[in-house]
Amino acid sequence: MTVDAREIENFSAHAASWWDEKGAFRILHRMNPLRLQFIIDNLKAEGVPNLEKMNVLDVGCGGGLLCEPLARLGAQVTGIDATNDSISIAKTHASALGLNINYRSTTAEDLASEGLKFDVVISYEVIEHVANPEAFLQALTSLVAPQGHLFLSTLNRTAQSYLFGILTAEYILKWAPKGTHTWEKFISPQELSRLLNLQGFTPYATQGLTFFPLTRSWKLTPDVSMNYLMYARPEKLDLR
């Protein structure tokens, strides 16, 4: 199992604020349009015009911040999370909006044991919270269909990520609850690429998520020193 009990306890404590744009997950609300755009842009680059009827899995979906816009774009969405309270919030919110999303309180490992495969697998801001990143990626990649697509995001392990991602964001600006992140569990793009290669996946694109204080906005940039997103596919593909 890759679930970290301390992390689950932390997310359970703040589950009720998933849809509060000024609450514990305010940063994710502001990042969300860019996280979605990264998926759309890279799928289009691979010849996939839209998400209509695509079978999409969001691992570590939380309260459903990404699942809901994916469903509105026509995807058949499954969202899973190991935090029961988060799944409960996600179900209630989607139901109130009439969105048909398959939410399950489970883990990537348990879902993989069912032999399920998805066209698109997404796991944003999750790998830095698991107990064993390599085992987590093994489960995650096994859920991707042979010609499928994998999207990840996390924080780089740099001095910048410690100063801004933890000290500033959690203790000074209070954008996230104290203790949300552990710097030692951050992972560099090089490390993530190596772990993906071990599972037979090749990264196709990597972009940074950069915060601009003057405009108080996030943008996709080449700078991966803080947050970054990665798109990967199974290595042995005949894309002709």
Coordinates of N, CA and C in Angstrom, one line a residue, residues 25-209:
F25 N -8.0 24.9 0.0 CA -7.5 24.5 -1.3 C -7.6 25.6 -2.3
R26 N -7.4 26.9 -1.9 CA -7.6 28.0 -2.8 C -6.5 28.0 -3.9
I27 N -5.3 27.5 -3.6 CA -4.3 27.4 -4.7 C -4.8 26.5 -5.8
L28 N -5.3 25.4 -5.4 CA -5.8 24.4 -6.5 C -6.9 25.0 -7.3
H29 N -7.8 25.8 -6.7 CA -8.8 26.5 -7.5 C -8.2 27.4 -8.6
R30 N -7.1 28.1 -8.2 CA -6.5 29.1 -9.1 C -5.7 28.3 -10.2
M31 N -5.1 27.2 -9.8 CA -4.3 26.4 -10.7 C -5.2 25.6 -11.7
N32 N -6.4 25.3 -11.3 CA -7.2 24.3 -12.0 C -7.4 24.6 -13.5
P33 N -7.6 25.8 -14.0 CA -7.8 26.1 -15.4 C -6.5 25.7 -16.2
L34 N -5.4 26.0 -15.6 CA -4.1 25.6 -16.3 C -3.8 24.1 -16.3
R35 N -4.2 23.5 -15.2 CA -4.0 22.0 -15.1 C -4.9 21.4 -16.2
L36 N -6.1 21.9 -16.4 CA -7.0 21.3 -17.4 C -6.5 21.7 -18.8
Q37 N -6.0 22.9 -19.0 CA -5.5 23.3 -20.3 C -4.3 22.4 -20.7
F38 N -3.4 22.1 -19.7 CA -2.3 21.2 -20.0 C -2.7 19.9 -20.6
I39 N -3.8 19.3 -20.1 CA -4.4 18.1 -20.6 C -4.9 18.3 -22.0
I40 N -5.7 19.3 -22.2 CA -6.3 19.5 -23.5 C -5.3 19.8 -24.6
D41 N -4.3 20.6 -24.3 CA -3.3 21.0 -25.3 C -2.4 19.8 -25.7
N42 N -2.1 18.9 -24.7 CA -1.2 17.8 -25.1 C -2.0 16.7 -25.8
L43 N -3.3 16.5 -25.5 CA -4.1 15.6 -26.2 C -4.3 16.0 -27.6
K44 N -4.5 17.3 -27.8 CA -4.6 17.8 -29.2 C -3.3 17.6 -30.0
A45 N -2.2 17.8 -29.3 CA -0.9 17.6 -30.0 C -0.7 16.2 -30.4
E46 N -1.4 15.2 -29.7 CA -1.3 13.8 -30.1 C -2.5 13.4 -31.0
G47 N -3.2 14.4 -31.5 CA -4.3 14.0 -32.4 C -5.6 13.7 -31.8
V48 N -5.8 14.0 -30.5 CA -7.1 13.8 -29.9 C -7.8 15.1 -29.8
P49 N -8.8 15.4 -30.6 CA -9.4 16.7 -30.6 C -10.1 17.2 -29.4
N50 N -10.7 16.3 -28.7 CA -11.5 16.6 -27.5 C -11.6 15.4 -26.5
L51 N -12.2 15.6 -25.4 CA -12.4 14.6 -24.4 C -13.7 13.9 -24.5
E52 N -14.5 14.2 -25.5 CA -15.8 13.6 -25.7 C -15.8 12.1 -25.6
K53 N -16.5 11.5 -24.7 CA -16.7 10.1 -24.5 C -15.4 9.3 -24.1
M54 N -14.3 10.1 -23.8 CA -13.1 9.4 -23.4 C -13.2 8.9 -21.9
N55 N -12.7 7.7 -21.6 CA -12.7 7.2 -20.3 C -11.6 7.7 -19.5
V56 N -11.9 8.6 -18.5 CA -10.9 9.3 -17.8 C -10.9 9.0 -16.3
L57 N -9.7 8.8 -15.7 CA -9.6 8.5 -14.3 C -8.8 9.6 -13.6
D58 N -9.3 10.2 -12.5 CA -8.6 11.1 -11.7 C -8.3 10.5 -10.4
V59 N -7.0 10.2 -10.2 CA -6.5 9.5 -9.0 C -6.1 10.6 -7.9
G60 N -6.7 10.5 -6.8 CA -6.5 11.5 -5.8 C -7.3 12.7 -6.1
C61 N -8.6 12.5 -6.4 CA -9.5 13.6 -7.0 C -9.9 14.6 -5.9
G62 N -9.7 14.3 -4.6 CA -10.2 15.2 -3.6 C -11.7 15.4 -3.7
G63 N -12.1 16.7 -3.7 CA -13.5 17.0 -3.8 C -14.1 17.1 -5.2
G64 N -13.2 16.8 -6.2 CA -13.7 16.8 -7.5 C -13.5 18.0 -8.3
L65 N -12.5 18.8 -7.9 CA -12.2 20.1 -8.6 C -11.9 19.9 -10.1
L66 N -11.2 18.8 -10.4 CA -10.9 18.6 -11.8 C -11.9 17.7 -12.5
C67 N -12.5 16.8 -11.7 CA -13.5 15.9 -12.3 C -14.6 16.6 -13.0
E68 N -15.1 17.6 -12.3 CA -16.3 18.3 -12.8 C -16.1 19.0 -14.2
P69 N -15.0 19.8 -14.3 CA -14.8 20.3 -15.7 C -14.6 19.3 -16.7
L70 N -13.9 18.2 -16.4 CA -13.7 17.1 -17.3 C -15.0 16.5 -17.8
A71 N -16.0 16.3 -16.8 CA -17.3 15.8 -17.1 C -18.0 16.7 -18.0
R72 N -17.9 18.0 -17.8 CA -18.6 19.0 -18.6 C -18.1 19.0 -20.1
L73 N -16.8 18.6 -20.2 CA -16.2 18.5 -21.6 C -16.6 17.2 -22.3
G74 N -17.4 16.4 -21.6 CA -18.0 15.2 -22.3 C -17.2 13.9 -21.9
A75 N -16.3 14.0 -21.0 CA -15.5 12.8 -20.6 C -16.4 11.9 -19.7
Q76 N -16.1 10.6 -19.8 CA -16.7 9.7 -18.8 C -15.8 9.5 -17.6
V77 N -16.1 10.2 -16.6 CA -15.1 10.4 -15.5 C -15.3 9.5 -14.3
T78 N -14.2 8.9 -13.9 CA -14.1 8.2 -12.6 C -13.1 9.0 -11.7
G79 N -13.5 9.3 -10.5 CA -12.6 10.0 -9.5 C -12.5 9.1 -8.3
I80 N -11.2 8.8 -7.9 CA -11.0 8.0 -6.7 C -10.1 8.8 -5.7
D81 N -10.3 8.5 -4.5 CA -9.5 9.2 -3.4 C -9.5 8.2 -2.2
A82 N -8.4 8.2 -1.5 CA -8.3 7.4 -0.3 C -9.0 8.0 0.9
T83 N -9.4 9.3 0.8 CA -10.0 10.0 1.9 C -11.5 10.0 1.7
N84 N -12.2 9.2 2.6 CA -13.6 9.0 2.5 C -14.4 10.3 2.5
D85 N -14.0 11.2 3.4 CA -14.7 12.5 3.5 C -14.6 13.3 2.2
S86 N -13.5 13.3 1.5 CA -13.4 14.0 0.3 C -14.3 13.5 -0.8
I87 N -14.4 12.1 -0.9 CA -15.3 11.5 -1.8 C -16.8 11.8 -1.5
S88 N -17.1 11.9 -0.2 CA -18.5 12.3 0.1 C -18.8 13.7 -0.3
I89 N -17.8 14.6 -0.1 CA -18.0 16.0 -0.6 C -18.2 16.0 -2.1
A90 N -17.3 15.3 -2.8 CA -17.3 15.3 -4.3 C -18.7 14.8 -4.8
K91 N -19.2 13.7 -4.2 CA -20.5 13.1 -4.6 C -21.6 14.1 -4.4
T92 N -21.6 14.8 -3.3 CA -22.7 15.7 -3.0 C -22.7 16.9 -3.9
H93 N -21.5 17.4 -4.2 CA -21.3 18.6 -5.1 C -21.7 18.3 -6.5
A94 N -21.3 17.1 -7.0 CA -21.6 16.8 -8.4 C -23.1 16.5 -8.5
S95 N -23.7 15.8 -7.5 CA -25.1 15.5 -7.6 C -26.0 16.8 -7.6
A96 N -25.5 17.8 -6.9 CA -26.3 19.1 -6.8 C -26.3 19.8 -8.2
L97 N -25.2 19.5 -9.0 CA -25.1 20.1 -10.3 C -25.6 19.2 -11.4
G98 N -26.0 18.0 -11.1 CA -26.5 17.1 -12.1 C -25.4 16.5 -13.0
L99 N -24.2 16.4 -12.4 CA -23.1 15.8 -13.1 C -23.0 14.3 -12.8
N100 N -22.8 13.5 -13.8 CA -22.7 12.1 -13.7 C -21.2 11.7 -13.6
I101 N -20.7 11.6 -12.4 CA -19.3 11.2 -12.2 C -19.2 10.0 -11.3
N102 N -18.4 9.0 -11.6 CA -18.3 7.8 -10.8 C -17.2 8.0 -9.8
Y103 N -17.6 8.4 -8.6 CA -16.7 8.6 -7.5 C -16.6 7.3 -6.6
R104 N -15.3 7.0 -6.3 CA -15.1 5.8 -5.4 C -14.0 6.1 -4.4
S105 N -14.3 5.7 -3.2 CA -13.3 5.8 -2.1 C -12.4 4.5 -2.2
T106 N -11.3 4.7 -2.9 CA -10.4 3.5 -3.0 C -9.0 4.1 -3.4
T107 N -8.1 3.2 -3.6 CA -6.7 3.5 -4.0 C -6.4 3.1 -5.4
A108 N -5.3 3.6 -5.9 CA -4.9 3.2 -7.3 C -4.5 1.7 -7.3
E109 N -3.9 1.2 -6.2 CA -3.5 -0.2 -6.2 C -4.8 -1.1 -6.2
D110 N -5.8 -0.7 -5.4 CA -7.0 -1.6 -5.4 C -7.7 -1.5 -6.7
L111 N -7.7 -0.3 -7.3 CA -8.4 -0.2 -8.6 C -7.7 -1.0 -9.7
A112 N -6.3 -1.0 -9.7 CA -5.5 -1.7 -10.6 C -5.7 -3.2 -10.5
S113 N -6.0 -3.7 -9.3 CA -6.2 -5.1 -9.1 C -7.5 -5.6 -9.7
E114 N -8.4 -4.7 -10.1 CA -9.6 -5.0 -10.8 C -9.3 -5.2 -12.3
G115 N -8.1 -4.8 -12.8 CA -7.8 -5.0 -14.2 C -8.4 -3.9 -15.1
L116 N -8.8 -2.8 -14.5 CA -9.4 -1.7 -15.3 C -8.4 -0.9 -16.1
K117 N -8.8 -0.4 -17.2 CA -7.9 0.5 -18.0 C -8.6 1.7 -18.5
F118 N -7.9 2.8 -18.6 CA -8.5 4.1 -18.9 C -7.8 4.8 -20.0
D119 N -8.5 5.5 -20.9 CA -7.9 6.3 -22.0 C -6.9 7.4 -21.4
V120 N -7.4 8.0 -20.3 CA -6.6 9.1 -19.7 C -6.6 8.9 -18.2
V121 N -5.4 8.9 -17.7 CA -5.2 8.8 -16.2 C -4.5 10.1 -15.7
I122 N -5.1 10.7 -14.7 CA -4.6 11.9 -14.2 C -4.3 11.8 -12.7
S123 N -3.2 12.3 -12.2 CA -2.9 12.3 -10.8 C -2.2 13.6 -10.5
Y124 N -2.9 14.6 -10.1 CA -2.3 15.9 -9.8 C -2.1 16.2 -8.4
E125 N -0.9 16.6 -8.0 CA -0.6 17.0 -6.6 C -0.9 15.8 -5.7
V126 N -0.4 14.6 -6.1 CA -0.7 13.4 -5.2 C 0.6 12.7 -4.9
I127 N 1.5 12.5 -5.8 CA 2.6 11.7 -5.6 C 3.5 12.2 -4.4
E128 N 3.5 13.5 -4.1 CA 4.3 14.0 -3.0 C 3.6 13.7 -1.7
H129 N 2.4 13.0 -1.7 CA 1.7 12.7 -0.5 C 1.7 11.2 -0.2
V130 N 2.3 10.4 -1.1 CA 2.2 8.9 -0.9 C 3.4 8.4 -0.2
A131 N 3.3 7.2 0.4 CA 4.3 6.6 1.1 C 5.4 6.0 0.3
N132 N 5.1 5.5 -0.9 CA 6.0 4.9 -1.8 C 5.8 5.3 -3.3
P133 N 6.5 6.4 -3.7 CA 6.3 6.9 -5.1 C 6.4 5.9 -6.2
E134 N 7.4 5.0 -6.1 CA 7.7 4.0 -7.1 C 6.5 3.0 -7.2
A135 N 6.0 2.5 -6.1 CA 4.9 1.6 -6.1 C 3.6 2.3 -6.6
F136 N 3.5 3.6 -6.2 CA 2.3 4.3 -6.6 C 2.3 4.5 -8.1
L137 N 3.4 4.8 -8.7 CA 3.5 4.9 -10.2 C 3.3 3.6 -10.9
Q138 N 3.7 2.5 -10.3 CA 3.5 1.2 -10.8 C 2.0 0.9 -10.9
A139 N 1.3 1.3 -9.9 CA -0.2 1.1 -9.9 C -0.8 2.0 -10.9
L140 N -0.4 3.3 -10.9 CA -0.9 4.3 -11.8 C -0.8 3.9 -13.3
T141 N 0.4 3.6 -13.7 CA 0.7 3.2 -15.1 C 0.0 2.0 -15.5
S142 N -0.3 1.1 -14.6 CA -1.0 -0.1 -15.0 C -2.5 0.2 -15.3
L143 N -3.0 1.3 -14.9 CA -4.3 1.7 -15.2 C -4.5 2.4 -16.5
V144 N -3.4 2.7 -17.2 CA -3.4 3.4 -18.5 C -3.6 2.4 -19.6
A145 N -4.5 2.6 -20.5 CA -4.7 1.8 -21.7 C -3.4 1.7 -22.5
P146 N -3.2 0.7 -23.3 CA -2.0 0.6 -24.1 C -1.7 1.8 -25.0
Q147 N -2.6 2.5 -25.5 CA -2.4 3.7 -26.2 C -3.0 4.9 -25.5
G148 N -2.9 4.9 -24.2 CA -3.5 5.9 -23.4 C -2.5 7.0 -23.0
H149 N -3.0 7.9 -22.1 CA -2.3 9.1 -21.8 C -2.2 9.3 -20.2
L150 N -1.1 9.7 -19.7 CA -0.9 9.9 -18.3 C -0.5 11.3 -18.0
F151 N -1.2 11.9 -17.1 CA -0.8 13.3 -16.7 C -0.6 13.4 -15.2
L152 N 0.6 14.0 -14.8 CA 1.0 14.1 -13.4 C 1.3 15.6 -13.1
S153 N 1.2 15.9 -11.8 CA 1.8 17.2 -11.4 C 2.3 17.0 -10.0
T154 N 3.3 17.8 -9.6 CA 3.8 17.7 -8.3 C 4.7 18.9 -8.1
L155 N 5.5 18.9 -7.0 CA 6.5 20.0 -6.7 C 7.9 19.5 -6.8
N156 N 8.7 20.3 -7.4 CA 10.1 19.9 -7.5 C 10.8 20.1 -6.1
R157 N 11.8 19.3 -5.9 CA 12.6 19.4 -4.6 C 13.7 20.4 -4.7
T158 N 13.4 21.7 -4.6 CA 14.4 22.7 -4.7 C 14.4 23.7 -3.5
A159 N 15.3 24.6 -3.5 CA 15.3 25.6 -2.4 C 14.1 26.5 -2.6
Q160 N 13.7 26.8 -3.9 CA 12.6 27.6 -4.2 C 11.3 27.0 -3.6
S161 N 11.1 25.7 -3.8 CA 9.9 25.0 -3.4 C 9.8 25.0 -1.9
Y162 N 10.9 24.9 -1.2 CA 10.9 25.0 0.3 C 10.5 26.4 0.8
L163 N 11.2 27.4 0.2 CA 10.9 28.8 0.6 C 9.5 29.2 0.3
F164 N 9.1 28.9 -1.0 CA 7.7 29.4 -1.4 C 6.6 28.4 -1.1
G165 N 6.9 27.2 -1.5 CA 5.8 26.1 -1.4 C 5.5 25.8 0.0
I166 N 6.4 25.9 1.0 CA 6.2 25.6 2.3 C 6.2 26.8 3.3
L167 N 7.3 27.4 3.4 CA 7.4 28.5 4.3 C 6.5 29.7 4.0
T168 N 6.5 30.1 2.7 CA 5.6 31.3 2.4 C 4.2 30.9 2.3
A169 N 3.9 29.8 1.5 CA 2.5 29.4 1.3 C 1.8 28.9 2.5
E170 N 2.5 28.2 3.4 CA 1.8 27.6 4.5 C 1.9 28.4 5.8
Y171 N 3.0 29.1 6.0 CA 3.2 29.8 7.3 C 3.1 31.3 7.2
I172 N 3.3 31.9 6.0 CA 3.2 33.3 5.9 C 1.9 33.8 5.3
L173 N 1.7 33.3 4.1 CA 0.4 33.7 3.4 C -0.8 32.9 3.8
K174 N -0.5 31.7 4.4 CA -1.5 30.8 4.8 C -2.5 30.4 3.7
W175 N -1.9 30.1 2.5 CA -2.6 29.7 1.3 C -3.0 28.2 1.5
A176 N -2.3 27.5 2.3 CA -2.5 26.0 2.5 C -2.3 25.8 4.0
P177 N -3.0 24.8 4.6 CA -2.8 24.5 6.0 C -1.4 24.1 6.3
K178 N -0.9 24.5 7.5 CA 0.4 24.1 7.9 C 0.6 22.6 7.9
G179 N 1.7 22.1 7.4 CA 1.9 20.6 7.4 C 1.4 19.9 6.2
T180 N 0.8 20.7 5.2 CA 0.3 20.1 4.0 C 1.4 19.4 3.2
H181 N 2.6 20.0 3.2 CA 3.7 19.4 2.4 C 4.9 19.0 3.2
T182 N 5.6 18.0 2.8 CA 6.9 17.6 3.4 C 7.9 17.7 2.3
W183 N 8.9 18.7 2.4 CA 9.8 19.0 1.4 C 10.6 17.7 0.9
E184 N 10.9 16.9 1.9 CA 11.7 15.7 1.5 C 11.0 14.7 0.6
K185 N 9.6 14.9 0.5 CA 8.8 14.0 -0.4 C 8.6 14.6 -1.7
F186 N 9.1 15.8 -1.9 CA 9.0 16.4 -3.3 C 9.9 15.6 -4.2
I187 N 9.6 15.7 -5.5 CA 10.3 14.9 -6.5 C 10.7 15.7 -7.7
S188 N 11.9 15.6 -8.2 CA 12.3 16.4 -9.3 C 11.8 15.8 -10.6
P189 N 11.8 16.6 -11.7 CA 11.3 16.0 -13.0 C 12.2 14.9 -13.5
Q190 N 13.5 15.0 -13.2 CA 14.4 14.0 -13.6 C 14.1 12.6 -12.9
E191 N 13.8 12.7 -11.6 CA 13.5 11.5 -10.8 C 12.2 11.0 -11.3
L192 N 11.2 11.8 -11.5 CA 9.9 11.3 -12.0 C 10.0 10.7 -13.3
S193 N 10.8 11.3 -14.2 CA 11.0 10.7 -15.5 C 11.7 9.3 -15.4
R194 N 12.7 9.2 -14.5 CA 13.3 7.9 -14.4 C 12.3 6.8 -13.9
L195 N 11.5 7.2 -12.9 CA 10.5 6.2 -12.4 C 9.5 5.8 -13.4
L196 N 9.1 6.8 -14.3 CA 8.2 6.5 -15.4 C 8.9 5.5 -16.4
N197 N 10.1 5.8 -16.7 CA 10.9 4.9 -17.6 C 10.9 3.5 -17.1
L198 N 11.0 3.3 -15.8 CA 11.1 2.0 -15.2 C 9.8 1.2 -15.4
Q199 N 8.7 2.0 -15.6 CA 7.3 1.4 -15.9 C 7.0 1.3 -17.4
G200 N 8.0 1.6 -18.2 CA 7.8 1.6 -19.6 C 7.1 2.8 -20.2
F201 N 7.2 3.9 -19.5 CA 6.5 5.1 -20.0 C 7.6 6.2 -20.4
T202 N 7.3 7.0 -21.3 CA 8.2 8.1 -21.8 C 7.5 9.4 -21.6
P203 N 8.1 10.4 -20.9 CA 7.6 11.7 -20.8 C 7.6 12.4 -22.1
Y204 N 6.5 13.0 -22.5 CA 6.4 13.7 -23.8 C 6.4 15.2 -23.6
A205 N 6.0 15.7 -22.4 CA 6.0 17.2 -22.2 C 6.1 17.4 -20.7
T206 N 6.8 18.5 -20.4 CA 6.9 19.0 -19.0 C 6.8 20.5 -19.0
Q207 N 6.0 21.0 -18.1 CA 5.8 22.4 -18.0 C 5.7 22.9 -16.6
G208 N 6.2 24.0 -16.3 CA 6.2 24.5 -14.9 C 4.9 25.3 -14.7
L209 N 4.4 25.4 -13.4 CA 3.4 26.3 -13.0 C 4.0 27.4 -12.2

